[in-house]
Amino acid sequence: MLTLYHFLLLSAIVFALGIAAVVSRKNAVGVLIGIELILNAANINFVAFSRFTEHPKLIAGLAQPAALEGQVFAIFVIILAACEAAIALAIIINLFNTFGSIEIDEAQTMRG
Amino acid sequence: MEGGLIAFWILAALIVASAGVAVFARSIVNAAYALFFSLFMTAGIYALLHADFLAVTQVVIYVGGILVLLLFGILLTNRSLEELITSSRRPYWVGSAIAGGIMAVLFGILVSTSWPEQSAQQLPATTAPLGVLLLQKYVVAFEFSSLTLLGALIGASYLVRRKERD
């Protein structure tokens, strides 16, 4: 049967792959892809923990067999991932306009 | 094996395989499409965890929003198709060694900790209780996150504006 271990295993693997992308990619968009993978792994963990730990209680009159706090946290992570992607792509486009490429090793000065 | 377990292993294999392509693909466009697939399958994992609202949110925001943005970013910042194909990277072994070390530590923690294991009861639909939680207990964080999103979007459009050259 499905246990918490399965989901933690999956998210550990995805997290490690994200770290590998952040470390080994030179392309700024590749680094951003790695960050998205890392955030996604964290989200899998949040949702899995919220599913597998039980706090029977009432939330505003609605009977709740399990805590939903983990899912709320996952929603905030998704919101912040959207913010981060928008800002990062704006910076990447600026980088391209300034240096003519998005290889992160070539951006070595504060002003182009 | 029960159905949920089979579905989990299929989804997990697809997620890990496409995340691997996203990390190691030579072409950055292929990497973005692999990430698309990986995030899409993650919505299936959320559905397995009875998080129906999150599964839909994942598809709408990640797959429909962030990835389209990512593809725009890629296509706007490539001088030629040639460069797009030959995006260089550092040697494999550095990243792989660091990622392998982190994975080993995580697996060690995973095996040595005893996690809570009760579950298995059916959850009702989560959308209504999530809405109640967001607008009552977490209303301050919710409003701040909307302000953050607004600020981030205005900041992004300010950053990419066409500069006036004198």
Coordinates of C-alpha atoms in Angstrom, one line a residue:
Chain A
M1 CA 0.0 0.0 0.0
L2 CA 1.0 3.6 -0.5
T3 CA 3.0 5.0 2.4
L4 CA 4.7 8.3 3.1
Y5 CA 8.0 6.7 2.2
H6 CA 7.1 6.4 -1.5
F7 CA 6.4 10.1 -1.8
L8 CA 9.5 11.1 0.2
L9 CA 11.6 8.9 -2.0
L10 CA 10.2 10.5 -5.2
S11 CA 10.7 14.0 -3.9
A12 CA 14.2 13.3 -2.8
I13 CA 15.1 12.1 -6.3
V14 CA 13.5 15.1 -8.0
F15 CA 15.2 17.5 -5.5
A16 CA 18.6 15.9 -6.3
L17 CA 18.0 16.3 -10.0
G18 CA 17.1 19.9 -9.5
I19 CA 20.3 20.5 -7.6
A20 CA 22.2 18.8 -10.4
A21 CA 20.6 21.2 -12.9
V22 CA 21.4 24.3 -10.8
V23 CA 25.0 23.2 -10.4
S24 CA 25.9 22.0 -13.9
R25 CA 23.9 24.2 -16.2
K26 CA 25.5 27.3 -17.7
N27 CA 22.4 28.5 -19.4
A28 CA 20.4 30.8 -17.0
V29 CA 17.1 29.2 -18.2
G30 CA 18.5 25.8 -17.4
V31 CA 19.3 27.0 -13.8
L32 CA 15.7 28.3 -13.6
I33 CA 14.4 24.9 -14.7
G34 CA 16.4 23.3 -11.9
I35 CA 14.9 25.7 -9.4
E36 CA 11.4 24.8 -10.6
L37 CA 12.2 21.1 -10.0
I38 CA 13.4 21.9 -6.5
L39 CA 10.3 23.8 -5.6
N40 CA 8.2 21.0 -7.1
A41 CA 9.9 18.5 -4.9
A42 CA 9.2 20.6 -1.8
N43 CA 5.6 20.8 -2.8
I44 CA 5.3 17.0 -3.1
N45 CA 6.7 16.8 0.4
F46 CA 4.2 19.3 1.8
V47 CA 1.2 17.6 0.2
A48 CA 2.4 14.1 1.2
F49 CA 2.9 15.2 4.9
S50 CA -0.4 16.8 5.0
R51 CA -2.0 13.6 3.7
F52 CA -0.2 11.2 6.1
T53 CA -0.4 13.1 9.4
E54 CA -3.8 13.3 10.9
H55 CA -5.2 15.9 13.2
P56 CA -8.9 15.2 13.5
K57 CA -10.5 18.6 14.1
L58 CA -13.0 21.1 12.9
I59 CA -12.1 23.9 10.6
A60 CA -14.8 26.5 10.7
G61 CA -17.5 24.0 11.2
L62 CA -16.4 21.7 8.3
A63 CA -15.4 18.3 9.5
Q64 CA -11.9 17.7 8.5
P65 CA -10.4 14.2 8.9
A66 CA -6.9 15.4 7.9
A67 CA -5.0 18.6 8.2
L68 CA -5.0 20.8 5.1
E69 CA -2.2 23.1 6.3
G70 CA 0.3 21.4 4.1
Q71 CA -1.8 22.0 1.0
V72 CA -2.2 25.7 1.9
F73 CA 1.6 25.9 2.2
A74 CA 1.9 24.3 -1.2
I75 CA -0.4 26.9 -2.7
F76 CA 1.8 29.7 -1.3
V77 CA 4.9 27.9 -2.8
I78 CA 3.2 27.8 -6.2
I79 CA 2.4 31.6 -5.9
L80 CA 6.0 32.4 -5.0
A81 CA 7.2 30.2 -7.8
A82 CA 5.1 32.2 -10.3
C83 CA 6.6 35.4 -8.9
E84 CA 10.1 34.0 -9.1
A85 CA 9.7 32.8 -12.7
A86 CA 8.4 36.2 -13.8
I87 CA 11.2 38.1 -12.2
A88 CA 13.9 35.6 -13.2
L89 CA 12.8 35.8 -16.9
A90 CA 12.8 39.6 -16.8
I91 CA 16.4 39.5 -15.4
I92 CA 17.3 36.9 -18.1
I93 CA 16.0 39.1 -20.9
N94 CA 17.9 42.1 -19.4
L95 CA 21.0 39.9 -19.3
F96 CA 20.6 39.0 -22.9
N97 CA 20.1 42.7 -23.9
T98 CA 23.3 43.6 -22.0
F99 CA 25.7 40.8 -22.7
G100 CA 24.2 39.3 -25.8
S101 CA 24.0 35.8 -24.3
I102 CA 22.4 34.1 -21.2
E103 CA 25.5 32.1 -20.2
I104 CA 25.8 32.9 -16.6
D105 CA 29.6 32.8 -16.7
E106 CA 29.8 35.7 -19.1
A107 CA 27.9 38.1 -16.8
Q108 CA 30.8 39.2 -14.6
T109 CA 30.3 43.0 -14.3
M110 CA 27.5 44.8 -12.5
R111 CA 27.1 47.3 -15.4
G112 CA 27.4 46.0 -18.9
Chain B
M1 CA -0.6 -4.8 -6.0
E2 CA -3.4 -2.4 -5.6
G3 CA -4.3 0.2 -8.2
G4 CA -2.9 3.2 -6.3
L5 CA 0.5 1.7 -6.0
I6 CA 0.7 0.8 -9.7
A7 CA -0.4 4.3 -10.6
F8 CA 2.2 5.8 -8.2
W9 CA 5.1 3.7 -9.7
I10 CA 4.1 4.6 -13.3
L11 CA 3.8 8.3 -12.4
A12 CA 7.1 8.3 -10.4
A13 CA 9.0 6.6 -13.2
L14 CA 7.7 9.2 -15.7
I15 CA 8.4 12.1 -13.4
V16 CA 12.0 11.0 -12.7
A17 CA 12.7 10.1 -16.3
S18 CA 11.4 13.5 -17.6
A19 CA 13.2 15.4 -14.8
G20 CA 16.4 13.6 -15.9
V21 CA 15.8 14.8 -19.5
A22 CA 15.2 18.3 -18.2
V23 CA 18.5 18.3 -16.3
F24 CA 20.7 16.6 -18.8
A25 CA 19.2 17.5 -22.2
R26 CA 21.6 19.3 -24.5
S27 CA 19.0 21.5 -26.0
I28 CA 17.3 23.9 -23.6
V29 CA 14.0 23.7 -25.5
N30 CA 13.9 20.0 -25.0
A31 CA 14.7 20.5 -21.3
A32 CA 11.7 22.9 -21.0
Y33 CA 9.4 20.4 -22.7
A34 CA 10.6 17.7 -20.4
L35 CA 10.0 19.9 -17.4
F36 CA 6.5 20.5 -18.7
F37 CA 5.9 16.7 -18.7
S38 CA 7.4 16.3 -15.3
L39 CA 5.2 19.0 -13.8
F40 CA 2.1 17.6 -15.5
M41 CA 2.7 14.1 -14.0
T42 CA 3.2 15.7 -10.6
A43 CA -0.4 16.8 -10.8
G44 CA -1.2 13.1 -11.0
I45 CA 0.8 12.6 -7.8
Y46 CA -1.3 15.3 -6.1
A47 CA -4.5 13.5 -7.3
L48 CA -3.2 10.3 -5.7
L49 CA -2.7 12.2 -2.5
H50 CA -6.3 13.4 -2.6
A51 CA -5.3 17.0 -3.2
D52 CA -7.8 17.7 -6.0
F53 CA -7.6 21.5 -5.8
L54 CA -3.8 21.4 -5.9
A55 CA -3.7 19.0 -8.9
V56 CA -5.8 21.5 -10.9
T57 CA -3.8 24.5 -9.7
Q58 CA -0.6 22.7 -10.7
V59 CA -1.9 22.2 -14.2
V60 CA -3.3 25.7 -14.6
I61 CA -0.4 27.7 -13.0
Y62 CA 2.7 25.6 -13.7
V63 CA 1.9 24.0 -17.0
G64 CA -0.3 26.8 -18.3
G65 CA 1.5 29.8 -16.9
I66 CA 5.1 29.3 -15.8
L67 CA 6.1 27.0 -18.6
V68 CA 4.7 29.3 -21.3
L69 CA 6.7 32.1 -19.7
L70 CA 9.8 29.9 -19.7
L71 CA 9.4 29.1 -23.4
F72 CA 9.0 32.8 -24.2
G73 CA 12.2 33.5 -22.2
I74 CA 14.1 30.8 -24.2
L75 CA 12.8 31.9 -27.6
L76 CA 13.4 35.6 -26.9
T77 CA 17.0 35.1 -25.8
N78 CA 18.4 32.9 -28.5
R79 CA 20.3 34.5 -31.3
S80 CA 20.1 31.5 -33.5
L81 CA 18.9 27.9 -33.6
E82 CA 22.5 26.8 -33.6
E83 CA 23.1 28.3 -30.2
L84 CA 19.9 26.8 -29.0
I85 CA 21.1 23.3 -29.8
T86 CA 24.6 23.7 -28.4
S87 CA 24.0 25.2 -25.0
S88 CA 27.1 24.3 -23.1
R89 CA 27.3 23.2 -19.5
R90 CA 29.8 22.3 -16.9
P91 CA 31.2 18.7 -16.7
Y92 CA 28.6 16.2 -15.7
W93 CA 30.5 14.8 -12.8
V94 CA 30.5 17.9 -10.6
G95 CA 26.8 18.3 -10.6
S96 CA 26.2 14.6 -10.5
A97 CA 28.5 14.2 -7.5
I98 CA 26.9 17.0 -5.5
A99 CA 23.4 15.8 -6.4
G100 CA 24.4 12.2 -5.5
G101 CA 25.8 13.3 -2.1
I102 CA 22.6 15.2 -1.3
M103 CA 20.5 12.2 -2.4
A104 CA 22.6 9.9 -0.2
V105 CA 22.0 12.2 2.8
L106 CA 18.3 12.4 2.1
F107 CA 18.0 8.6 1.7
G108 CA 19.9 8.1 5.0
I109 CA 17.4 10.4 6.8
L110 CA 14.5 8.7 5.0
V111 CA 15.5 5.3 6.2
S112 CA 16.6 6.2 9.7
T113 CA 13.5 8.2 10.7
S114 CA 10.2 6.7 11.6
W115 CA 7.5 8.7 9.9
P116 CA 3.8 8.7 10.8
E117 CA 2.0 6.2 8.7
Q118 CA -1.7 6.5 9.3
S119 CA -3.7 7.5 6.3
A120 CA -5.8 5.5 4.0
Q121 CA -9.1 7.1 4.8
Q122 CA -11.0 8.8 2.0
L123 CA -10.8 12.6 2.0
P124 CA -13.8 14.7 1.0
A125 CA -13.3 17.3 -1.7
T126 CA -10.7 19.7 -0.4
T127 CA -11.6 22.9 -2.3
A128 CA -14.2 24.3 0.1
P129 CA -12.1 23.7 3.3
L130 CA -9.1 25.1 1.5
G131 CA -11.0 28.3 0.7
V132 CA -12.2 28.6 4.2
L133 CA -8.6 28.2 5.5
L134 CA -7.2 30.7 3.0
L135 CA -9.8 33.4 3.9
Q136 CA -9.9 32.9 7.6
K137 CA -6.9 31.4 9.3
Y138 CA -4.3 32.4 6.6
V139 CA -6.0 35.6 5.3
V140 CA -3.0 37.9 6.1
A141 CA -0.5 35.6 4.3
F142 CA -3.0 35.3 1.5
E143 CA -3.3 39.0 1.0
F144 CA 0.5 39.5 1.3
S145 CA 1.1 36.9 -1.3
S146 CA -1.3 38.7 -3.7
L147 CA 0.6 41.9 -3.0
T148 CA 3.9 40.1 -3.6
L149 CA 2.6 38.8 -6.9
L150 CA 1.4 42.2 -8.0
G151 CA 4.8 43.7 -7.0
A152 CA 6.7 41.0 -8.8
L153 CA 4.7 41.4 -12.0
I154 CA 5.0 45.2 -12.0
G155 CA 8.7 44.8 -11.3
A156 CA 9.2 42.3 -14.1
S157 CA 7.5 44.6 -16.6
Y158 CA 9.6 47.5 -15.4
L159 CA 12.8 45.4 -15.8
V160 CA 12.1 44.4 -19.4
R161 CA 10.9 47.8 -20.6
R162 CA 12.6 49.2 -23.6
K163 CA 15.1 51.7 -22.4
E164 CA 15.2 55.2 -23.8
R165 CA 18.5 55.7 -25.5
D166 CA 19.4 59.4 -25.7

